[in-house]
Short mmCIF file of C-alpha atoms in Angstrom, two decimals:
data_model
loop_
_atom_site.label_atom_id
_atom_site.label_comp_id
_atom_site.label_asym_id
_atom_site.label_seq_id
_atom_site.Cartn_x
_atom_site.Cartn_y
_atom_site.Cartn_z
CA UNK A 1 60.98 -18.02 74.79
CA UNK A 2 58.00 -16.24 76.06
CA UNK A 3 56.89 -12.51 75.55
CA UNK A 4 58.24 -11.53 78.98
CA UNK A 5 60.52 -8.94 78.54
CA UNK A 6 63.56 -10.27 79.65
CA UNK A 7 67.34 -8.80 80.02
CA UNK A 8 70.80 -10.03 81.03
CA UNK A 9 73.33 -8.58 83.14
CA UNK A 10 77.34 -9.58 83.60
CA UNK A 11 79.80 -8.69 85.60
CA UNK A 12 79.97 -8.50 89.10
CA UNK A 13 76.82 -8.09 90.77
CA UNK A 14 76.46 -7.31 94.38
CA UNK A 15 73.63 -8.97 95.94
CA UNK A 16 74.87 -8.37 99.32
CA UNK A 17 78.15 -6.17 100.61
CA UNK A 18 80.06 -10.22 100.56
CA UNK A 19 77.33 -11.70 98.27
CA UNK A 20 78.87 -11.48 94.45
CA UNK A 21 77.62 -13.16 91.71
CA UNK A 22 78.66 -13.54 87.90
CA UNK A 23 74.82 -13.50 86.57
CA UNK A 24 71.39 -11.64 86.96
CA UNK A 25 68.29 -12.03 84.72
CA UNK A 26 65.63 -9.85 84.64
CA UNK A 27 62.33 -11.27 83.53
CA UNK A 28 59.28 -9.78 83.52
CA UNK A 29 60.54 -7.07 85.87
CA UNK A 30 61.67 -9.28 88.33
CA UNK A 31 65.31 -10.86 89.34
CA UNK A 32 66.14 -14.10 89.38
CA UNK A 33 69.52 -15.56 89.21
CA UNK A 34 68.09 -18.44 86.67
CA UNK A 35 68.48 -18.46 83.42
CA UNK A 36 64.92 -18.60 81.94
CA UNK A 37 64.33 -22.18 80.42
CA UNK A 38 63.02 -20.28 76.88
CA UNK A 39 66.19 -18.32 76.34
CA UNK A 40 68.91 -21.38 76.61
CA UNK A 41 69.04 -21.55 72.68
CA UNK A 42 68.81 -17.82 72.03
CA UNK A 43 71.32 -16.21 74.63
CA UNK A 44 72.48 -14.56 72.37
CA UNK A 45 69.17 -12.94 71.27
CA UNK A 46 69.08 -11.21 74.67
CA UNK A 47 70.12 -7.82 75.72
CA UNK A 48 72.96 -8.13 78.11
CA UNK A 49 74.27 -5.50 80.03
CA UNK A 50 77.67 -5.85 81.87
CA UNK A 51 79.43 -4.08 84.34
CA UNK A 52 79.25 -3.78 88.77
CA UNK A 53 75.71 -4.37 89.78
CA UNK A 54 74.16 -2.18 92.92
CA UNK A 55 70.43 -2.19 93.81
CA UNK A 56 68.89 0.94 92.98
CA UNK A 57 70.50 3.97 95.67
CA UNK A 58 68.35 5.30 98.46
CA UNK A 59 67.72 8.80 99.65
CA UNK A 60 66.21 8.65 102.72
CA UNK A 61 65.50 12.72 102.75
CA UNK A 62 64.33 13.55 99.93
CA UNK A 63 61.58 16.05 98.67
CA UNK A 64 59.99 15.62 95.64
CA UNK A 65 57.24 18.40 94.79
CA UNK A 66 58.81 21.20 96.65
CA UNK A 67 61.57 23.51 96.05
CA UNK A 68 62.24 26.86 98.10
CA UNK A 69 59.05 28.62 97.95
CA UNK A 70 56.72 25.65 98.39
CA UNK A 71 55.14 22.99 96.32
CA UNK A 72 55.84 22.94 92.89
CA UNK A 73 53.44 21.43 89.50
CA UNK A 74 53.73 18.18 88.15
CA UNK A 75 56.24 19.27 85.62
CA UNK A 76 58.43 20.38 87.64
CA UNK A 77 58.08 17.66 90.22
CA UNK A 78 58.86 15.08 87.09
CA UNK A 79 61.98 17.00 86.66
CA UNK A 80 63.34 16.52 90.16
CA UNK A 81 62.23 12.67 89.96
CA UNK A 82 64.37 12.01 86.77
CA UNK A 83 67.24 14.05 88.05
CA UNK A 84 67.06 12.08 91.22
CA UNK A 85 67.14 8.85 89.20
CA UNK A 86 69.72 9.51 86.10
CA UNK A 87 72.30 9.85 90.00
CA UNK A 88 71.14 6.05 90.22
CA UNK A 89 68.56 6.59 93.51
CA UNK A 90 65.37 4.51 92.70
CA UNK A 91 64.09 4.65 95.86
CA UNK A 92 63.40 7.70 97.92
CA UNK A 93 61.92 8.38 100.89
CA UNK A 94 60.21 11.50 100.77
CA UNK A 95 60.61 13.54 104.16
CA UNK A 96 57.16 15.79 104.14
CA UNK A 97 56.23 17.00 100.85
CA UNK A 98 53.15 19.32 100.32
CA UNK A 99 52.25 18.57 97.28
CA UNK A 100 50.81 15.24 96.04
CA UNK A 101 52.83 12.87 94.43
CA UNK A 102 51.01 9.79 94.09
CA UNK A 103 50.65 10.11 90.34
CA UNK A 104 54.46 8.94 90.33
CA UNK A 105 53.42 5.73 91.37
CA UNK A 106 51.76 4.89 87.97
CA UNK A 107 55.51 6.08 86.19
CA UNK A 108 56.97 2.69 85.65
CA UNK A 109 60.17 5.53 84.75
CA UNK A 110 60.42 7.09 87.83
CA UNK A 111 62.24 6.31 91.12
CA UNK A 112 59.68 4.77 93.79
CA UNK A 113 58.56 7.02 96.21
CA UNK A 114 57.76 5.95 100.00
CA UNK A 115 55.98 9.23 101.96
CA UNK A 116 55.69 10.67 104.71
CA UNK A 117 52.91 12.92 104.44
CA UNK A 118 53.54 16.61 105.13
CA UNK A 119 55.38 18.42 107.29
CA UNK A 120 54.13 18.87 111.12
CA UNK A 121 55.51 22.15 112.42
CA UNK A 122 54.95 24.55 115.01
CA UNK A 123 52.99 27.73 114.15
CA UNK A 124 55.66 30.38 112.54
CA UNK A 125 58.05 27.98 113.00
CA UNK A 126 59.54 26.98 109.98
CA UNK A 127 59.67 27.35 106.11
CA UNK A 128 57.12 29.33 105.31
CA UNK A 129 54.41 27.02 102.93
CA UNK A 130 56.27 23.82 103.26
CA UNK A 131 54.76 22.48 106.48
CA UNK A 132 51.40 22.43 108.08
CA UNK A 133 51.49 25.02 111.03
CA UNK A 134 49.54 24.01 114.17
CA UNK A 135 49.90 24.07 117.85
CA UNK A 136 50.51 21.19 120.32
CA UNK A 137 46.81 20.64 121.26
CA UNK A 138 46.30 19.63 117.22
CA UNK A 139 49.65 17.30 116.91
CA UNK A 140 48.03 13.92 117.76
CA UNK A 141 45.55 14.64 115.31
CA UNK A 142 47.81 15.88 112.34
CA UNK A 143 49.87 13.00 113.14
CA UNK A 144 47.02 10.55 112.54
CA UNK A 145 46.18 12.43 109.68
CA UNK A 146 49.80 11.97 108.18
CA UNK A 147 50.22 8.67 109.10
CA UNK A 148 47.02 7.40 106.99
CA UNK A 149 48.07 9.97 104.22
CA UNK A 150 51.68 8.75 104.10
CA UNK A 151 53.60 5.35 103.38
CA UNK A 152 54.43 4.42 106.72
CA UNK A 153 56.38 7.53 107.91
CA UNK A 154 55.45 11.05 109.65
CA UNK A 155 57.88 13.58 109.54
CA UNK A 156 57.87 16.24 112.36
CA UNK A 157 59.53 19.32 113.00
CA UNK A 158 61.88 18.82 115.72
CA UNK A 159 63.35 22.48 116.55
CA UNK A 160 63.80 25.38 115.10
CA UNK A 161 64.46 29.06 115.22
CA UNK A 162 62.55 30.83 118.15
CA UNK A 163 62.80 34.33 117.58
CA UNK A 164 61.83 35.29 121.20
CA UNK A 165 65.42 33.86 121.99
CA UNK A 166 66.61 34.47 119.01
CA UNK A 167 68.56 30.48 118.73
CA UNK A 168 67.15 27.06 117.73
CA UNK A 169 64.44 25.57 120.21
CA UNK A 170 62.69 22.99 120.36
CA UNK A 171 59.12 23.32 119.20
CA UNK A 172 56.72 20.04 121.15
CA UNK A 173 55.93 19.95 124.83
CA UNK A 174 57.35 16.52 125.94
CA UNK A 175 53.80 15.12 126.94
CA UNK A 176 52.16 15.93 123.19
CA UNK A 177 54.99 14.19 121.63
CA UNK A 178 54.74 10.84 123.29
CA UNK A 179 50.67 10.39 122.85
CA UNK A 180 51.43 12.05 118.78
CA UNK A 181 54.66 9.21 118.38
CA UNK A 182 52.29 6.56 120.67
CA UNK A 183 49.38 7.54 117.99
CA UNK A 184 51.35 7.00 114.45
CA UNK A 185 53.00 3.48 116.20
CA UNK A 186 49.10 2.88 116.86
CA UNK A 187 48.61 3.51 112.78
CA UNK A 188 51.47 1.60 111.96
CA UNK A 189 53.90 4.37 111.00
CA UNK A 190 57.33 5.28 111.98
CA UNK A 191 58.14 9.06 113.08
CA UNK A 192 61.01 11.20 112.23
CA UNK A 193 62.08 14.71 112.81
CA UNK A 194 64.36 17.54 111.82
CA UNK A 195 66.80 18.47 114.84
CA UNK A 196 69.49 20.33 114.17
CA UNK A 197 70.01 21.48 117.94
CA UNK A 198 71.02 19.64 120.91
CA UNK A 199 67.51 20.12 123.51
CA UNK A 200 65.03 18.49 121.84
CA UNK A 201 66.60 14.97 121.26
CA UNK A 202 65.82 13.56 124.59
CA UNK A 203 62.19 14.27 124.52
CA UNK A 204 62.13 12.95 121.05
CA UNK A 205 64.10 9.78 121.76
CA UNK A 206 62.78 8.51 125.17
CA UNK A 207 58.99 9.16 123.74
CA UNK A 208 59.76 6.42 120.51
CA UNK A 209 60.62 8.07 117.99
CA UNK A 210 62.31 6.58 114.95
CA UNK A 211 64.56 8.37 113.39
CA UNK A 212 66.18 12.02 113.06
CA UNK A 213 67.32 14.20 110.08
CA UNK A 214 69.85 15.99 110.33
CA UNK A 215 70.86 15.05 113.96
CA UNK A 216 73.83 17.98 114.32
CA UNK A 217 72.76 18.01 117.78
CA UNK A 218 73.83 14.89 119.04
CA UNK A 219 76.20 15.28 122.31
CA UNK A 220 77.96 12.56 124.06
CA UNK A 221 74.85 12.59 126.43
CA UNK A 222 72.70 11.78 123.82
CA UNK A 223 74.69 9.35 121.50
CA UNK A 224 74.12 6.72 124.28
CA UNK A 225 70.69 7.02 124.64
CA UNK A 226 70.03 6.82 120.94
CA UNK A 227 72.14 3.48 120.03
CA UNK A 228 70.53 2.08 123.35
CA UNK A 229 67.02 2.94 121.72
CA UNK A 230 68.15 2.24 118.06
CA UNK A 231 67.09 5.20 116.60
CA UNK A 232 68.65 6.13 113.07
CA UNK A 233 70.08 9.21 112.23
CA UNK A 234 70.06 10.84 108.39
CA UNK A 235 72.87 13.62 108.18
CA UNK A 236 72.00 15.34 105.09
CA UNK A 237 75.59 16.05 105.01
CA UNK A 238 75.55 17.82 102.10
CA UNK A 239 72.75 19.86 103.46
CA UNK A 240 74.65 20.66 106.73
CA UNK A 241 77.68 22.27 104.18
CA UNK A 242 75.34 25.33 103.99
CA UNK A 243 75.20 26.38 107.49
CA UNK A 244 78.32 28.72 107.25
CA UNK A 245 75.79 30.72 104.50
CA UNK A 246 72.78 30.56 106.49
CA UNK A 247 74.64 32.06 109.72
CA UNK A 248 76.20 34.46 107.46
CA UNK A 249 72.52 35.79 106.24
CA UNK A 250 70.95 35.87 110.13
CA UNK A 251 73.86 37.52 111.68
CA UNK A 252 72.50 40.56 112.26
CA UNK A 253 69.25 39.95 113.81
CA UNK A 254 69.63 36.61 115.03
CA UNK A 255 73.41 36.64 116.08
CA UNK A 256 73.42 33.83 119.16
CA UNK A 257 71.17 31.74 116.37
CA UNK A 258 73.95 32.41 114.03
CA UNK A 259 77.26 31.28 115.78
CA UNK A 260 75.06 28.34 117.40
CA UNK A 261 75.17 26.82 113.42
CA UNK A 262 78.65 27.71 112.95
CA UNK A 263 79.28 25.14 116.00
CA UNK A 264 76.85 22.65 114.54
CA UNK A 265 78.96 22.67 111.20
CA UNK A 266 82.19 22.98 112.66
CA UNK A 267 81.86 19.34 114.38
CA UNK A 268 79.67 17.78 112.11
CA UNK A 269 82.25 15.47 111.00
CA UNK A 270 82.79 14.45 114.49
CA UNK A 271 79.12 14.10 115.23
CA UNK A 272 78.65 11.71 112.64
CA UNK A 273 81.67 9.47 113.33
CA UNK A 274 80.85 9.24 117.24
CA UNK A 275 77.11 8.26 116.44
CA UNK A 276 78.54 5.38 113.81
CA UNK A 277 81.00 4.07 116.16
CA UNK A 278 78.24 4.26 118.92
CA UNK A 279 75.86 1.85 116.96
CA UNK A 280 73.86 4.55 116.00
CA UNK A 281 72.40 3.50 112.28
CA UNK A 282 73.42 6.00 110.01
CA UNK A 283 71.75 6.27 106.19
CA UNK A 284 72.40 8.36 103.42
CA UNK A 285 69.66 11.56 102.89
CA UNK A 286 70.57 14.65 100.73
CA UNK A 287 67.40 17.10 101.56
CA UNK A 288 67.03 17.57 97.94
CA UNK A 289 64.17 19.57 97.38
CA UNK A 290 64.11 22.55 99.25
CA UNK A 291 67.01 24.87 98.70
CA UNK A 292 69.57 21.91 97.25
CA UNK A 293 69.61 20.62 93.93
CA UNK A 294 68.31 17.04 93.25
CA UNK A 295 70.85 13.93 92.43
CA UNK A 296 73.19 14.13 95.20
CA UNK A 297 73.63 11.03 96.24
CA UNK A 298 76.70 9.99 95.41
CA UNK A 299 77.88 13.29 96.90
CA UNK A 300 76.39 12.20 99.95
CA UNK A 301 77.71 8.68 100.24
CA UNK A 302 81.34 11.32 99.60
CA UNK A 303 80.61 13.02 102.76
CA UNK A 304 80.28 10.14 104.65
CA UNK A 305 83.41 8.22 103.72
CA UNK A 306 84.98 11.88 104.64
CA UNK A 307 83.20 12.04 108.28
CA UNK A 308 85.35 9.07 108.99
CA UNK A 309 82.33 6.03 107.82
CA UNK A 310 84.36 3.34 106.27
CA UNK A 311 83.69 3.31 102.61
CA UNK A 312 81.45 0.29 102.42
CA UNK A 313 79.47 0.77 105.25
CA UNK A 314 78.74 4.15 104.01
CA UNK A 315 78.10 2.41 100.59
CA UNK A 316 75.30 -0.07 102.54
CA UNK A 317 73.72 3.25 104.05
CA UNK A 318 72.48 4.45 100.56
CA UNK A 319 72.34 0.34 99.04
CA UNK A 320 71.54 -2.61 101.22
CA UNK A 321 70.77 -1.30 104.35
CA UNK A 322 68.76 1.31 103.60
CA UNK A 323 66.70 -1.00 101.66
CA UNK A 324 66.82 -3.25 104.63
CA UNK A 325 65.64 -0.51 106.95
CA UNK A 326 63.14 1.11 104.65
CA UNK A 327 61.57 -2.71 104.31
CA UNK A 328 61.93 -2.69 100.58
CA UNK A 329 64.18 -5.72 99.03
CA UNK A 330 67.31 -5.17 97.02
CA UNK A 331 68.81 -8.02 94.19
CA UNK A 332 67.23 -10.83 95.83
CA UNK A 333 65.47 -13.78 94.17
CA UNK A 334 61.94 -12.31 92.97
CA UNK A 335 61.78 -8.67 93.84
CA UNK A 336 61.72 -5.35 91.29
CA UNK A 337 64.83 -5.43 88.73
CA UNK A 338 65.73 -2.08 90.20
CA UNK A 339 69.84 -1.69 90.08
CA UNK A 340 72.24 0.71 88.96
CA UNK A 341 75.55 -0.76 86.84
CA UNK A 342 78.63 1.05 86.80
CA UNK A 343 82.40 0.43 85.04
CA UNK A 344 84.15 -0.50 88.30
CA UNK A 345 83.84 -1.63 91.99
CA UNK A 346 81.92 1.12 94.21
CA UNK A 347 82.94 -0.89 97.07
CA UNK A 348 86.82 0.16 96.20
CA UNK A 349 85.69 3.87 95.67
CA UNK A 350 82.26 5.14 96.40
CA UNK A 351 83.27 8.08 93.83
CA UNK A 352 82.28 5.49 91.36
CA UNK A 353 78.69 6.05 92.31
CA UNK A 354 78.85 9.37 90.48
CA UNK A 355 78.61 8.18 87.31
CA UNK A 356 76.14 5.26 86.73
CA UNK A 357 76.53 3.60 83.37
CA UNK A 358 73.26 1.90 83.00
CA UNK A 359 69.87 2.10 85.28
CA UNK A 360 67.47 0.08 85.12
CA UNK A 361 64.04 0.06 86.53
CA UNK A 362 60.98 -2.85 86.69
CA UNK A 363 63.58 -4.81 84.14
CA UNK A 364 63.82 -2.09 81.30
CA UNK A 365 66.61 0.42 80.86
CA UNK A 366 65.73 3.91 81.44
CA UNK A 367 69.13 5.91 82.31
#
């Protein structure tokens, strides 16, 4: 047998949402679904793992170096990783992050990280140190800027409170939003943007954008236009959940602003379920990071079973597909032994994805 580390796994492994096999190997940090020629006398030798086999979870909005205030040190930024990955999410897209991560990448431990630079906002416009804070004549070039800084994604911010109306507007002038989106395609990077209102999701959509978090907006006007585009949508149900709290704490001064996200919430479930059964891609994002706690996934995955998502499509939104999308491979022949085992079938109840047994990242056990 050679010094490649190498480790065995049991059970039921799902390679695909259909695709089950008895047997995985992990040599040298890779799958294959060979048994290595060196280990056919010494099987026994090997550490075997056994259980249901997922590829490592996604979050698709997910901040790591930032919490409420702003970015956040190394230390702390370590902390949210392994929280993130002891859930089971190995991969995570991070949806604007100020602070720079990129030391991660040389943590054969921690979840892989795919960025999208830093916020884009409009001035006074949103959380106050999270984003950079420019005006429409500057968003081609911040894009560009992102886009080269980033992993292939450049997160903007959609809409947001205007305090001159005192409700959610949008915050880009429709013709500095096409040449920004027209610019990162140009770079080779996908676009996304927060929206939680309803006005700004045209503009968005018909100038090429990508994707939207959040997406509480979305009308039967709009649902159309998005599956005919193909643009994905990330929920962040669990993030939605605190929009009761929020319009609770702006009632006062911002009262229109306030029972405007009391609608948003109220349908949310609704929202969701029209956009699936539209053809609307839907994947699995907590918006850990900022005001909610890290390792949510499964939590997530919860919500959208509950929105009406049938349980193993929801399950593909955080597991195959979202790899799929996200252009990162799963439990194929040759990529990253990245997967998640757990005691029973997640495809029967995604509650099982709450409590990972064994995770195991670049072939060696860490969780």
């Amino acid at each position: 047998m050679s010094d490649q580390m190498v480790l065995r796994v049991r059970g039921r492994v799902l390679a695909g949402p259909d695709d089950v096999r008895d047997e995985l190997w992990a040599v040298g940090g890779r799958i294959t679904y060979e048994r290595p020629a060196g280990v056919r006398d010494a099987v026994r030798d090997v550490p075997t793992v056994e259980g249901w086999v997922l590829p490592g979870l996604v979050d698709a909005h997910c901040h790591v170096g930032l919490d409420r205030h702003g970015p956040v040190d190394e230390t702390t930024s370590e902390k949210q990783a392994l929280t993130d990955r002891e859930a089971g999410t190995l991969l995570i897209r991070d949806a604007g992050s100020p602070s720079d991560t990129r030391w991660i990448d040389d943590r054969a431990d921690l979840p892989k990280i795919i960025r999208a630079g830093r916020h884009i906002a409009r001035t006074r416009r949103y959380i106050r140190n999270y984003a950079h804070e420019i005006e429409p004549g500057d968003l081609v070039a911040y894009v560009a800027r992102e886009a080269r800084r980033g992993d292939g994604w450049v997160k903007l911010v959609g809409d947001w409170l205007d305090r001159e109306t005192g409700d959610l507007g949008a915050c880009w002038p429709r013709g500095e939003v096409e040449a920004a989106i027209a610019e990162a395609h140009r770079l080779g990077a996908r676009v996304t943007a927060h929206c939680f209102a309803e006005d700004s999701l045209r503009d968005l959509v018909e100038a090429g954008i990508d994707c939207i978090e959040h997406a509480t907006g979305l009308t039967e006007d709009t649902i159309p236009l998005f599956a005919e585009r193909g643009v994905a949508i990330v929920p962040t149900l669990v993030n939605i959940a605190t929009f009761p709290h929020l319009a609770d704490g702006g009632e006062a001064k911002f009262p229109r602003w306030s029972a405007h996200m009391r609608d948003l919430h109220k349908r949310r479930y609704d929202t969701v379920r029209s956009a699936y059964d539209a053809g609307i891609p839907v994947f699995v994002g907590t918006d850990a990071g900022g005001s909610l706690a890290h390792g949510l996934v499964a939590a997530e995955v919860a919500e959208l079973v509950k929105a009406g998502i049938p349980a193993l499509d929801a399950l593909s939104a955080t597991a195959w597909g979202a790899r799929e999308w996200l252009g990162r491979p799963g439990l194929e022949e040759g990529a990253p032994a990245d997967f998640v085992v757990y005691d029973e079938d997640p495809r029967a109840d995604v509650r099982v994805l709450a409590a990972p047994r064994v995770i195991v990242l670049d072939g060696r056990v860490v969780g």
